[in-house]
Short mmCIF file of C-alpha atoms in Angstrom, two decimals:
data_model
loop_
_atom_site.label_atom_id
_atom_site.label_comp_id
_atom_site.label_asym_id
_atom_site.label_seq_id
_atom_site.Cartn_x
_atom_site.Cartn_y
_atom_site.Cartn_z
CA MET A 221 -11.79 28.46 -17.77
CA ALA A 222 -10.87 24.82 -17.35
CA TRP A 223 -11.96 22.21 -15.25
CA ASP A 224 -12.02 21.80 -11.29
CA ARG A 225 -10.76 19.26 -9.19
CA ASN A 226 -14.32 18.09 -8.99
CA GLN A 227 -15.21 18.14 -12.94
CA MET A 228 -11.55 16.29 -13.33
CA ALA A 229 -12.58 13.47 -11.42
CA GLU A 230 -16.13 13.65 -13.00
CA ARG A 231 -14.56 13.09 -16.72
CA ALA A 232 -12.41 10.61 -15.07
CA ALA A 233 -15.26 8.69 -13.80
CA GLN A 234 -16.37 8.32 -17.66
CA GLU A 235 -12.99 6.14 -18.19
CA LEU A 236 -15.08 3.30 -15.83
CA GLU A 237 -17.32 1.02 -17.04
CA ASP A 238 -20.08 -1.16 -15.80
CA GLY A 239 -18.63 -4.22 -14.15
CA MET A 240 -14.97 -3.15 -13.72
CA TYR A 241 -12.98 -3.29 -10.58
CA VAL A 242 -10.78 -0.17 -10.28
CA ASN A 243 -8.06 0.77 -7.61
CA LEU A 244 -8.22 5.19 -7.03
CA GLY A 245 -5.27 6.93 -5.68
CA ILE A 246 -5.01 9.36 -3.03
CA GLY A 247 -6.34 13.19 -4.12
CA ILE A 248 -8.44 13.92 -6.90
CA PRO A 249 -8.46 10.34 -8.03
CA THR A 250 -10.17 9.45 -4.86
CA LEU A 251 -12.95 12.07 -5.89
CA VAL A 252 -13.51 9.69 -8.91
CA ALA A 253 -15.72 7.37 -7.13
CA ASN A 254 -18.73 10.20 -6.39
CA TYR A 255 -19.22 10.41 -9.81
CA VAL A 256 -19.77 6.66 -11.11
CA GLY A 257 -23.82 7.17 -11.05
CA ASP A 258 -25.28 3.75 -12.23
CA LYS A 259 -22.19 2.15 -12.93
CA ASP A 260 -21.55 -1.33 -10.89
CA ILE A 261 -17.73 0.04 -10.40
CA THR A 262 -15.97 -1.98 -7.34
CA LEU A 263 -13.16 -0.33 -5.66
CA GLN A 264 -10.22 -2.25 -4.69
CA SER A 265 -8.03 -1.01 -1.66
CA GLU A 266 -4.38 -2.71 -1.82
CA ASN A 267 -4.47 -3.17 1.66
CA GLY A 268 -6.94 -6.15 1.29
CA MET A 269 -10.25 -5.13 0.24
CA LEU A 270 -12.51 -5.20 -3.22
CA GLY A 271 -15.63 -3.43 -2.42
CA MET A 272 -14.79 0.12 -0.84
CA GLY A 273 -17.82 1.66 1.01
CA PRO A 274 -18.14 5.20 1.75
CA PHE A 275 -16.47 7.00 5.07
CA PRO A 276 -18.25 5.59 8.50
CA PHE A 277 -20.73 7.94 10.29
CA GLU A 278 -19.11 9.83 13.28
CA GLY A 279 -18.92 7.14 15.77
CA ASP A 280 -18.92 3.94 13.81
CA GLU A 281 -15.34 4.35 12.82
CA ASP A 282 -13.46 0.73 13.09
CA PRO A 283 -9.62 0.70 13.35
CA ASP A 284 -9.58 -2.92 11.55
CA LEU A 285 -11.21 -0.98 8.36
CA ILE A 286 -9.01 1.19 6.64
CA ASN A 287 -8.55 2.00 3.05
CA ALA A 288 -4.60 2.47 1.29
CA GLY A 289 -4.58 6.27 2.83
CA LYS A 290 -5.06 4.55 6.01
CA GLN A 291 -8.75 6.53 6.38
CA THR A 292 -11.30 4.61 8.23
CA ILE A 293 -13.94 3.40 5.48
CA THR A 294 -17.03 1.11 5.60
CA GLU A 295 -17.71 -2.12 3.58
CA LEU A 296 -20.51 -2.89 1.43
CA ARG A 297 -22.41 -6.10 0.67
CA ARG A 298 -20.33 -7.49 -1.86
CA THR A 299 -17.02 -7.00 0.23
CA ALA A 300 -14.34 -9.60 0.34
CA TYR A 301 -11.31 -8.87 1.77
CA PHE A 302 -7.74 -10.93 1.96
CA ASP A 303 -4.34 -10.56 2.71
CA SER A 304 -1.60 -8.18 0.82
CA ALA A 305 0.16 -10.97 -0.75
CA THR A 306 -3.07 -11.74 -2.33
CA SER A 307 -3.88 -8.18 -3.19
CA PHE A 308 -1.13 -7.62 -4.97
CA ALA A 309 -1.42 -10.88 -6.66
CA MET A 310 -4.91 -9.68 -8.41
CA ILE A 311 -3.34 -6.63 -8.90
CA ARG A 312 0.43 -7.87 -10.83
CA GLY A 313 -2.01 -10.45 -12.03
CA GLY A 314 -4.38 -8.02 -14.43
CA LYS A 315 -6.74 -8.70 -12.63
CA ILE A 316 -7.76 -4.92 -11.64
CA ALA A 317 -9.28 -3.18 -14.90
CA ALA A 318 -7.79 0.09 -14.19
CA ALA A 319 -5.79 2.31 -12.07
CA ILE A 320 -6.49 6.02 -11.60
CA LEU A 321 -3.49 7.80 -9.66
CA GLY A 322 -2.20 11.20 -9.55
CA ALA A 323 1.59 12.24 -10.82
CA MET A 324 4.28 15.09 -10.61
CA GLU A 325 5.38 14.25 -14.26
CA VAL A 326 4.32 12.18 -17.24
CA ALA A 327 6.42 11.91 -20.44
CA GLU A 328 5.32 11.90 -23.87
CA ASN A 329 6.38 7.98 -23.87
CA GLY A 330 3.73 7.01 -20.99
CA ASP A 331 6.56 6.96 -18.30
CA LEU A 332 5.44 7.86 -14.51
CA ALA A 333 6.75 9.96 -11.94
CA ASN A 334 4.69 10.15 -8.86
CA TRP A 335 6.70 8.79 -5.51
CA MET A 336 9.54 11.09 -4.96
CA ILE A 337 11.82 14.56 -5.26
CA PRO A 338 15.27 13.76 -5.24
CA GLY A 339 16.68 16.32 -1.52
CA LYS A 340 13.09 16.37 -0.67
CA LEU A 341 11.11 14.51 2.02
CA VAL A 342 11.03 10.57 0.57
CA LYS A 343 7.89 8.80 1.78
CA GLY A 344 8.15 5.97 -0.51
CA MET A 345 6.14 4.16 -3.38
CA GLY A 346 3.71 2.56 -1.51
CA GLY A 347 1.47 0.19 -4.10
CA ALA A 348 2.05 2.78 -7.11
CA MET A 349 4.55 0.81 -9.39
CA ASP A 350 2.76 -2.11 -8.29
CA LEU A 351 -0.21 -1.16 -9.74
CA VAL A 352 1.07 1.20 -12.49
CA ALA A 353 2.74 -2.47 -13.51
CA GLY A 354 0.03 -4.99 -13.20
CA VAL A 355 -3.33 -2.67 -14.27
CA GLY A 356 -5.23 -3.01 -17.18
CA ARG A 357 -4.99 0.49 -17.79
CA VAL A 358 -3.42 3.44 -16.22
CA ILE A 359 -5.06 6.55 -15.70
CA VAL A 360 -3.32 10.23 -14.92
CA VAL A 361 -5.59 12.87 -13.11
CA MET A 362 -3.15 15.89 -12.41
CA ASP A 363 -3.06 19.45 -12.90
CA HIS A 364 -1.76 20.50 -16.25
CA ALA A 365 1.12 22.66 -14.63
CA ASN A 366 3.13 22.40 -11.58
CA LYS A 367 3.17 25.18 -8.99
CA HIS A 368 5.38 26.99 -10.54
CA GLY A 369 3.51 26.92 -13.89
CA GLU A 370 5.69 24.73 -15.81
CA SER A 371 4.01 21.71 -18.03
CA LYS A 372 3.80 18.58 -15.81
CA LEU A 373 3.35 16.96 -19.22
CA LEU A 374 7.05 16.51 -20.51
CA LYS A 375 9.33 15.17 -23.21
CA GLU A 376 11.07 13.62 -20.61
CA CYS A 377 10.52 12.81 -16.98
CA THR A 378 12.87 14.56 -14.25
CA LEU A 379 12.21 12.58 -11.48
CA PRO A 380 12.65 9.08 -10.53
CA LEU A 381 10.03 6.96 -12.61
CA THR A 382 7.95 4.87 -10.80
CA GLY A 383 6.72 2.96 -14.12
CA LYS A 384 8.32 2.99 -17.86
CA GLY A 385 5.64 3.34 -20.48
CA VAL A 386 2.94 2.63 -18.15
CA VAL A 387 0.25 5.66 -18.62
CA ASP A 388 -2.31 5.32 -21.23
CA ARG A 389 -4.80 8.24 -20.91
CA ILE A 390 -3.63 11.55 -19.09
CA ILE A 391 -6.92 13.59 -17.47
CA THR A 392 -5.62 17.52 -16.39
CA ASN A 393 -7.46 20.88 -15.88
CA LEU A 394 -6.97 21.43 -19.59
CA GLY A 395 -8.24 18.44 -21.28
CA VAL A 396 -7.64 14.70 -22.37
CA MET A 397 -4.94 13.21 -23.50
CA ASP A 398 -3.64 9.95 -24.89
CA VAL A 399 -0.11 8.18 -25.12
CA VAL A 400 0.37 7.13 -28.65
CA GLU A 401 2.90 6.59 -30.74
CA GLY A 402 5.41 9.88 -30.46
CA GLY A 403 3.80 11.47 -28.17
CA LEU A 404 0.31 12.51 -27.04
CA LYS A 405 -2.94 13.35 -28.82
CA ILE A 406 -5.03 15.28 -27.68
CA VAL A 407 -8.51 13.66 -26.72
CA GLU A 408 -10.76 16.24 -25.88
CA VAL A 409 -10.28 19.85 -24.70
CA ALA A 410 -11.94 21.37 -21.14
CA GLU A 411 -14.42 23.56 -21.51
CA GLY A 412 -13.36 27.25 -22.37
CA VAL A 413 -10.54 25.80 -23.28
CA THR A 414 -8.84 26.03 -26.66
CA GLU A 415 -6.48 23.38 -28.39
CA GLU A 416 -4.00 26.19 -28.89
CA GLU A 417 -3.89 26.73 -24.96
CA LEU A 418 -3.73 22.99 -24.46
CA ARG A 419 -0.80 22.62 -27.21
CA ALA A 420 1.16 25.90 -25.29
CA ALA A 421 0.74 24.80 -21.87
CA THR A 422 2.54 21.39 -22.81
CA GLU A 423 6.05 20.68 -23.41
CA ALA A 424 5.57 17.11 -24.79
CA THR A 425 5.23 16.34 -28.29
CA ILE A 426 1.74 16.37 -29.25
CA VAL A 427 0.49 14.65 -32.43
CA ASN A 428 -1.92 14.63 -34.34
CA MET B 124 2.55 -29.26 22.63
CA GLN B 125 1.74 -25.92 24.61
CA LYS B 126 1.75 -22.78 22.17
CA VAL B 127 0.03 -20.28 24.57
CA TYR B 128 2.29 -17.97 26.86
CA ALA B 129 1.40 -15.54 29.48
CA ASN B 130 2.23 -12.45 28.16
CA ALA B 131 4.19 -10.69 25.23
CA ASN B 132 7.52 -10.74 27.32
CA GLU B 133 7.13 -14.31 27.82
CA ALA B 134 6.07 -15.56 24.27
CA LEU B 135 9.28 -13.73 22.92
CA ASP B 136 11.65 -15.09 25.72
CA GLY B 137 15.36 -16.43 24.17
CA LEU B 138 14.09 -15.85 20.54
CA LEU B 139 15.20 -12.38 20.61
CA HIS B 140 18.53 -11.99 19.46
CA ASP B 141 20.82 -8.46 18.86
CA GLY B 142 21.35 -7.96 14.25
CA MET B 143 18.57 -9.86 13.86
CA LEU B 144 16.00 -9.75 10.74
CA ILE B 145 11.63 -9.84 11.87
CA ALA B 146 8.97 -9.72 9.65
CA SER B 147 5.86 -7.79 11.18
CA GLY B 148 2.45 -7.77 9.79
CA GLY B 149 0.48 -4.64 9.42
CA PHE B 150 -0.35 -1.74 7.26
CA GLY B 151 0.16 1.61 9.05
CA LEU B 152 -1.01 1.53 12.58
CA CYS B 153 -4.23 -1.38 11.28
CA GLY B 154 -3.30 -4.95 12.65
CA ILE B 155 0.19 -4.26 14.16
CA PRO B 156 1.63 -6.72 16.81
CA GLU B 157 1.73 -3.42 19.27
CA LEU B 158 1.82 -6.04 21.89
CA LEU B 159 5.21 -8.09 20.90
CA LEU B 160 6.48 -4.59 19.86
CA GLN B 161 6.14 -3.10 23.17
CA ALA B 162 8.37 -6.62 24.70
CA ILE B 163 10.98 -5.76 22.19
CA LYS B 164 11.17 -2.47 22.97
CA ASP B 165 11.42 -3.77 27.02
CA ALA B 166 14.00 -6.25 25.80
CA GLY B 167 15.97 -3.69 24.82
CA THR B 168 17.11 -6.04 22.00
CA LYS B 169 19.60 -3.63 19.27
CA ASP B 170 20.31 -3.40 15.39
CA LEU B 171 17.04 -5.14 14.12
CA THR B 172 16.19 -5.05 10.53
CA PHE B 173 12.54 -4.68 10.21
CA ALA B 174 10.18 -6.38 7.21
CA SER B 175 7.59 -4.25 7.88
CA ASN B 176 5.31 -2.13 4.84
CA ASN B 177 5.44 0.99 6.93
CA ALA B 178 7.29 2.60 10.00
CA GLY B 179 4.44 2.88 12.38
CA VAL B 180 4.31 6.67 14.25
CA ASP B 181 6.47 8.34 16.59
CA ASP B 182 4.80 6.97 19.45
CA PHE B 183 3.23 3.69 18.46
CA GLY B 184 3.93 1.08 16.22
CA ILE B 185 7.14 0.81 14.73
CA GLY B 186 8.31 3.94 16.09
CA ILE B 187 8.74 3.53 19.46
CA LEU B 188 11.78 0.98 18.77
CA LEU B 189 13.22 3.64 16.50
CA GLN B 190 13.04 6.44 19.61
CA THR B 191 15.13 3.77 21.57
CA LYS B 192 17.55 3.12 18.35
CA GLN B 193 16.81 -0.52 18.13
CA VAL B 194 16.40 -0.46 14.61
CA LYS B 195 19.07 -0.61 12.41
CA LYS B 196 17.24 -1.15 9.12
CA MET B 197 14.18 -0.81 7.64
CA MET B 198 12.57 -2.97 4.41
CA SER B 199 9.17 -0.93 3.98
CA SER B 200 7.44 0.41 0.85
CA TYR B 201 6.02 3.77 2.75
CA VAL B 202 7.26 5.94 6.20
CA GLY B 203 5.85 8.69 5.42
CA GLU B 204 4.15 9.56 8.76
CA ASN B 205 6.89 9.00 11.09
CA ALA B 206 9.23 12.42 11.77
CA GLU B 207 11.69 10.36 14.02
CA PHE B 208 12.27 7.93 11.18
CA MET B 209 12.79 10.72 8.59
CA ARG B 210 15.50 12.26 10.88
CA GLN B 211 17.21 8.94 12.13
CA TYR B 212 17.13 8.31 7.95
CA LEU B 213 18.38 11.93 7.14
CA SER B 214 21.68 11.85 9.33
CA GLY B 215 22.11 8.59 8.25
CA GLU B 216 21.48 6.44 11.59
CA LEU B 217 19.19 4.65 9.89
CA GLU B 218 19.09 2.03 6.39
CA LEU B 219 16.04 2.03 4.47
CA GLU B 220 15.55 -0.42 1.57
CA PHE B 221 12.61 0.48 -0.49
CA ASN B 222 10.12 -2.11 -1.50
CA PRO B 223 7.26 -1.79 -3.55
CA GLN B 224 4.26 -2.77 -1.59
CA GLY B 225 3.20 -5.70 -3.34
CA THR B 226 6.77 -6.85 -4.25
CA LEU B 227 7.51 -7.00 -0.54
CA ALA B 228 4.48 -8.73 0.22
CA GLU B 229 5.25 -11.33 -2.38
CA ARG B 230 8.91 -11.41 -1.02
CA MET B 231 7.06 -12.48 1.88
CA ARG B 232 5.01 -14.78 0.72
CA ALA B 233 7.84 -16.54 -1.28
CA GLY B 234 10.07 -16.70 1.69
CA GLY B 235 7.30 -18.90 3.53
CA ALA B 236 6.97 -20.78 0.65
CA GLY B 237 10.53 -22.01 0.08
CA ILE B 238 10.85 -19.52 -3.03
CA PRO B 239 14.03 -18.06 -2.80
CA GLY B 240 13.82 -15.82 -5.94
CA PHE B 241 11.08 -14.63 -8.26
CA TYR B 242 10.49 -12.42 -11.56
CA THR B 243 8.43 -9.50 -11.30
CA GLN B 244 7.22 -6.56 -13.83
CA THR B 245 6.94 -4.07 -10.61
CA GLY B 246 9.70 -1.88 -10.81
CA VAL B 247 11.41 -2.58 -14.19
CA GLY B 248 13.07 0.91 -15.51
CA THR B 249 12.66 2.30 -12.20
CA VAL B 250 15.84 2.68 -9.23
CA ILE B 251 14.34 -0.25 -7.85
CA ALA B 252 15.66 -2.65 -10.50
CA GLU B 253 19.35 -1.00 -10.23
CA GLY B 254 21.86 -4.58 -10.16
CA LYS B 255 18.77 -6.44 -10.33
CA ASP B 256 18.85 -9.38 -13.01
CA VAL B 257 16.37 -8.88 -15.92
CA LYS B 258 14.53 -11.89 -18.09
CA SER B 259 12.64 -11.56 -20.94
CA TRP B 260 8.92 -13.10 -21.35
CA ASN B 261 7.23 -12.61 -24.40
CA GLY B 262 8.88 -9.15 -24.97
CA LYS B 263 8.46 -7.92 -21.53
CA ASP B 264 11.00 -7.70 -19.39
CA TYR B 265 10.90 -8.42 -15.33
CA ILE B 266 13.40 -8.38 -12.79
CA LEU B 267 14.41 -11.12 -9.67
CA GLU B 268 13.65 -10.20 -6.19
CA GLU B 269 14.17 -12.35 -3.56
CA GLY B 270 12.27 -14.17 -0.48
CA ILE B 271 12.79 -12.91 2.42
CA PHE B 272 13.72 -15.47 5.08
CA ALA B 273 13.02 -14.04 8.78
CA ASP B 274 14.45 -15.15 11.67
CA LEU B 275 11.43 -14.17 13.23
CA ALA B 276 8.00 -12.96 12.14
CA ILE B 277 5.60 -11.12 14.88
CA VAL B 278 1.90 -10.61 13.78
CA LYS B 279 -1.56 -9.81 15.08
CA ALA B 280 -5.17 -11.93 14.65
CA TRP B 281 -8.23 -11.13 15.83
CA LYS B 282 -8.89 -15.01 17.22
CA ALA B 283 -6.78 -17.73 17.51
CA ASP B 284 -7.28 -21.54 19.15
CA GLU B 285 -4.58 -22.67 21.29
CA THR B 286 -3.09 -24.60 18.56
CA GLY B 287 -2.53 -21.21 16.92
CA ASN B 288 -5.21 -21.34 13.70
CA ALA B 289 -6.13 -17.54 13.16
CA ILE B 290 -8.54 -15.83 11.96
CA PHE B 291 -8.43 -11.69 11.12
CA ARG B 292 -10.88 -9.03 11.25
CA LYS B 293 -11.63 -7.06 8.01
CA THR B 294 -8.20 -5.13 6.61
CA ALA B 295 -6.59 -5.89 9.59
CA ARG B 296 -5.63 -9.26 7.82
CA ASN B 297 -3.10 -6.93 5.56
CA PHE B 298 0.54 -7.93 5.31
CA ASN B 299 0.02 -10.47 8.86
CA VAL B 300 -0.61 -13.39 6.42
CA PRO B 301 2.54 -13.27 4.84
CA ALA B 302 5.10 -12.50 7.34
CA ALA B 303 4.11 -15.21 9.06
CA THR B 304 4.79 -17.38 6.77
CA CYS B 305 8.36 -16.17 6.22
CA GLY B 306 9.75 -16.07 10.14
CA LYS B 307 11.49 -19.26 11.40
CA VAL B 308 9.61 -18.86 14.20
CA CYS B 309 6.64 -17.32 14.53
CA VAL B 310 4.52 -14.92 17.40
CA LEU B 311 1.08 -14.22 17.54
CA GLU B 312 -0.71 -12.02 19.39
CA VAL B 313 -4.49 -12.15 19.41
CA GLU B 314 -7.39 -10.39 20.86
CA GLU B 315 -8.79 -13.69 22.00
CA ILE B 316 -7.35 -17.00 22.34
CA VAL B 317 -10.98 -19.39 22.39
CA PRO B 318 -10.98 -23.33 22.88
CA ALA B 319 -10.44 -25.93 19.56
CA GLY B 320 -12.52 -26.61 17.58
CA SER B 321 -14.80 -23.19 17.78
CA LEU B 322 -13.60 -21.72 14.63
CA ASP B 323 -15.08 -23.17 11.97
CA PRO B 324 -12.11 -25.19 10.17
CA ASP B 325 -13.50 -23.69 6.85
CA ALA B 326 -13.13 -20.08 7.80
CA ILE B 327 -9.23 -20.44 9.01
CA HIS B 328 -7.10 -17.24 7.39
CA LEU B 329 -3.70 -18.65 8.82
CA PRO B 330 -3.46 -22.87 9.90
CA GLY B 331 -1.94 -23.07 13.03
CA ILE B 332 1.28 -24.99 11.67
CA TYR B 333 2.45 -21.49 10.76
CA VAL B 334 1.99 -20.17 14.38
CA HIS B 335 4.84 -21.09 16.89
CA ARG B 336 3.73 -19.31 20.46
CA ILE B 337 0.40 -17.33 20.72
CA VAL B 338 -0.66 -14.28 23.73
CA GLN B 339 -3.71 -12.75 24.48
CA GLY B 340 -4.01 -9.26 25.59
CA GLU B 341 -5.55 -6.11 25.14
CA HIS B 342 -5.23 -3.63 22.37
CA GLU B 343 -5.17 0.09 21.74
CA LYS B 344 -5.60 -0.46 17.94
CA ARG B 345 -4.81 3.23 17.37
CA ILE B 346 -6.64 5.13 14.34
CA GLU B 347 -4.45 6.61 12.13
CA GLN B 348 -6.26 9.30 9.79
CA ARG B 349 -10.18 9.36 11.34
CA THR B 350 -12.71 10.16 8.49
CA THR B 351 -15.97 10.34 8.50
CA ARG B 352 -19.33 11.52 7.62
CA LYS B 353 -22.34 13.50 8.47
CA ARG B 354 -24.93 11.61 9.51
CA GLU B 355 -27.21 13.73 7.82
CA GLU B 356 -25.88 13.27 4.46
CA ALA B 357 -27.29 9.62 4.30
#
């Protein structure tokens, strides 16, 4: 037993506090919005919007209203729009409390790789490098292992970095870990997972 | 001074030359200057460098200029949705300079504001930092990025008056404002030209000083990822 995608998103939502401005990445991080409950969270979309609403009803799609994943979305009563330079000024300027992002690899020193695999299709980093460099707290949500069953939490990243020493907390299907001096510290294990199982599935150094 | 032109081809007349650097607004297919891109295709201008967050899709946006091989180089943050782009890039026909999205926006803003370079934390310790000057403040490293000074800016707004004061709609503003400011000349396409005095001066997103030529036209405004929810979920 371990957490599924929705349970990972639900756990990640616990990281968010009332009043926070937050940027959610594509994939599992997008699901976090479904679990914020009564907390007053404002979502930023880096293409120029604060106060991102849900997908529109069929027939209400507006080509002028999309999120950073280019999906049609809606606005809320609190929504504000701005240009891309202003959007990244608030990101770089530390105004966004947290970013919840997916990753290909995370190293025990907080290095993050989530934008390219050499020799494979290179799509670009988009706003990921700006986000991890600028926001208050970087939370990675990802599967613990890659599709070959190998740990994605490594001693050192093998892929080109998105940011150096930028990750604060990692939430995987097996549990929650913090990047601390000397390695990763287990904060919590997923339901039905033992600490030994988590350690065994992790290449990165785990400190007590 | 007359800024309004009859169509996009006339609005670009005399401004295009082979090998030029063009800054373009838009994010994905949202808020792209679709009429001006078509006019550049019609003009057949070659060896273009585009500073643009994305490269369109195969048959829309900058993609139409990739099909005709008019583009030499892209300065972008994300080019994932374009198969022809990938083909040309992987075969070495097309140069690509990846810029983190915020760095690209700030490079345009800086160019437009007369700032030739700035230091940013974005990209420190990554391939983006290779070959760039590094300075430290308060124990943190920052890399030097250069302002973009484009030969031409092409942008799209919702409405503008005849003097070029423009307003954008929702997330279609995106790169259009920084791109507009960094061009030696800026050509603006809009859905509607309105009489001077009809826009609230307190609500102008792009003041007319940045806009040299304006053209009005019909826009397709294609949606890249149509995502919806069912009504009964409400």
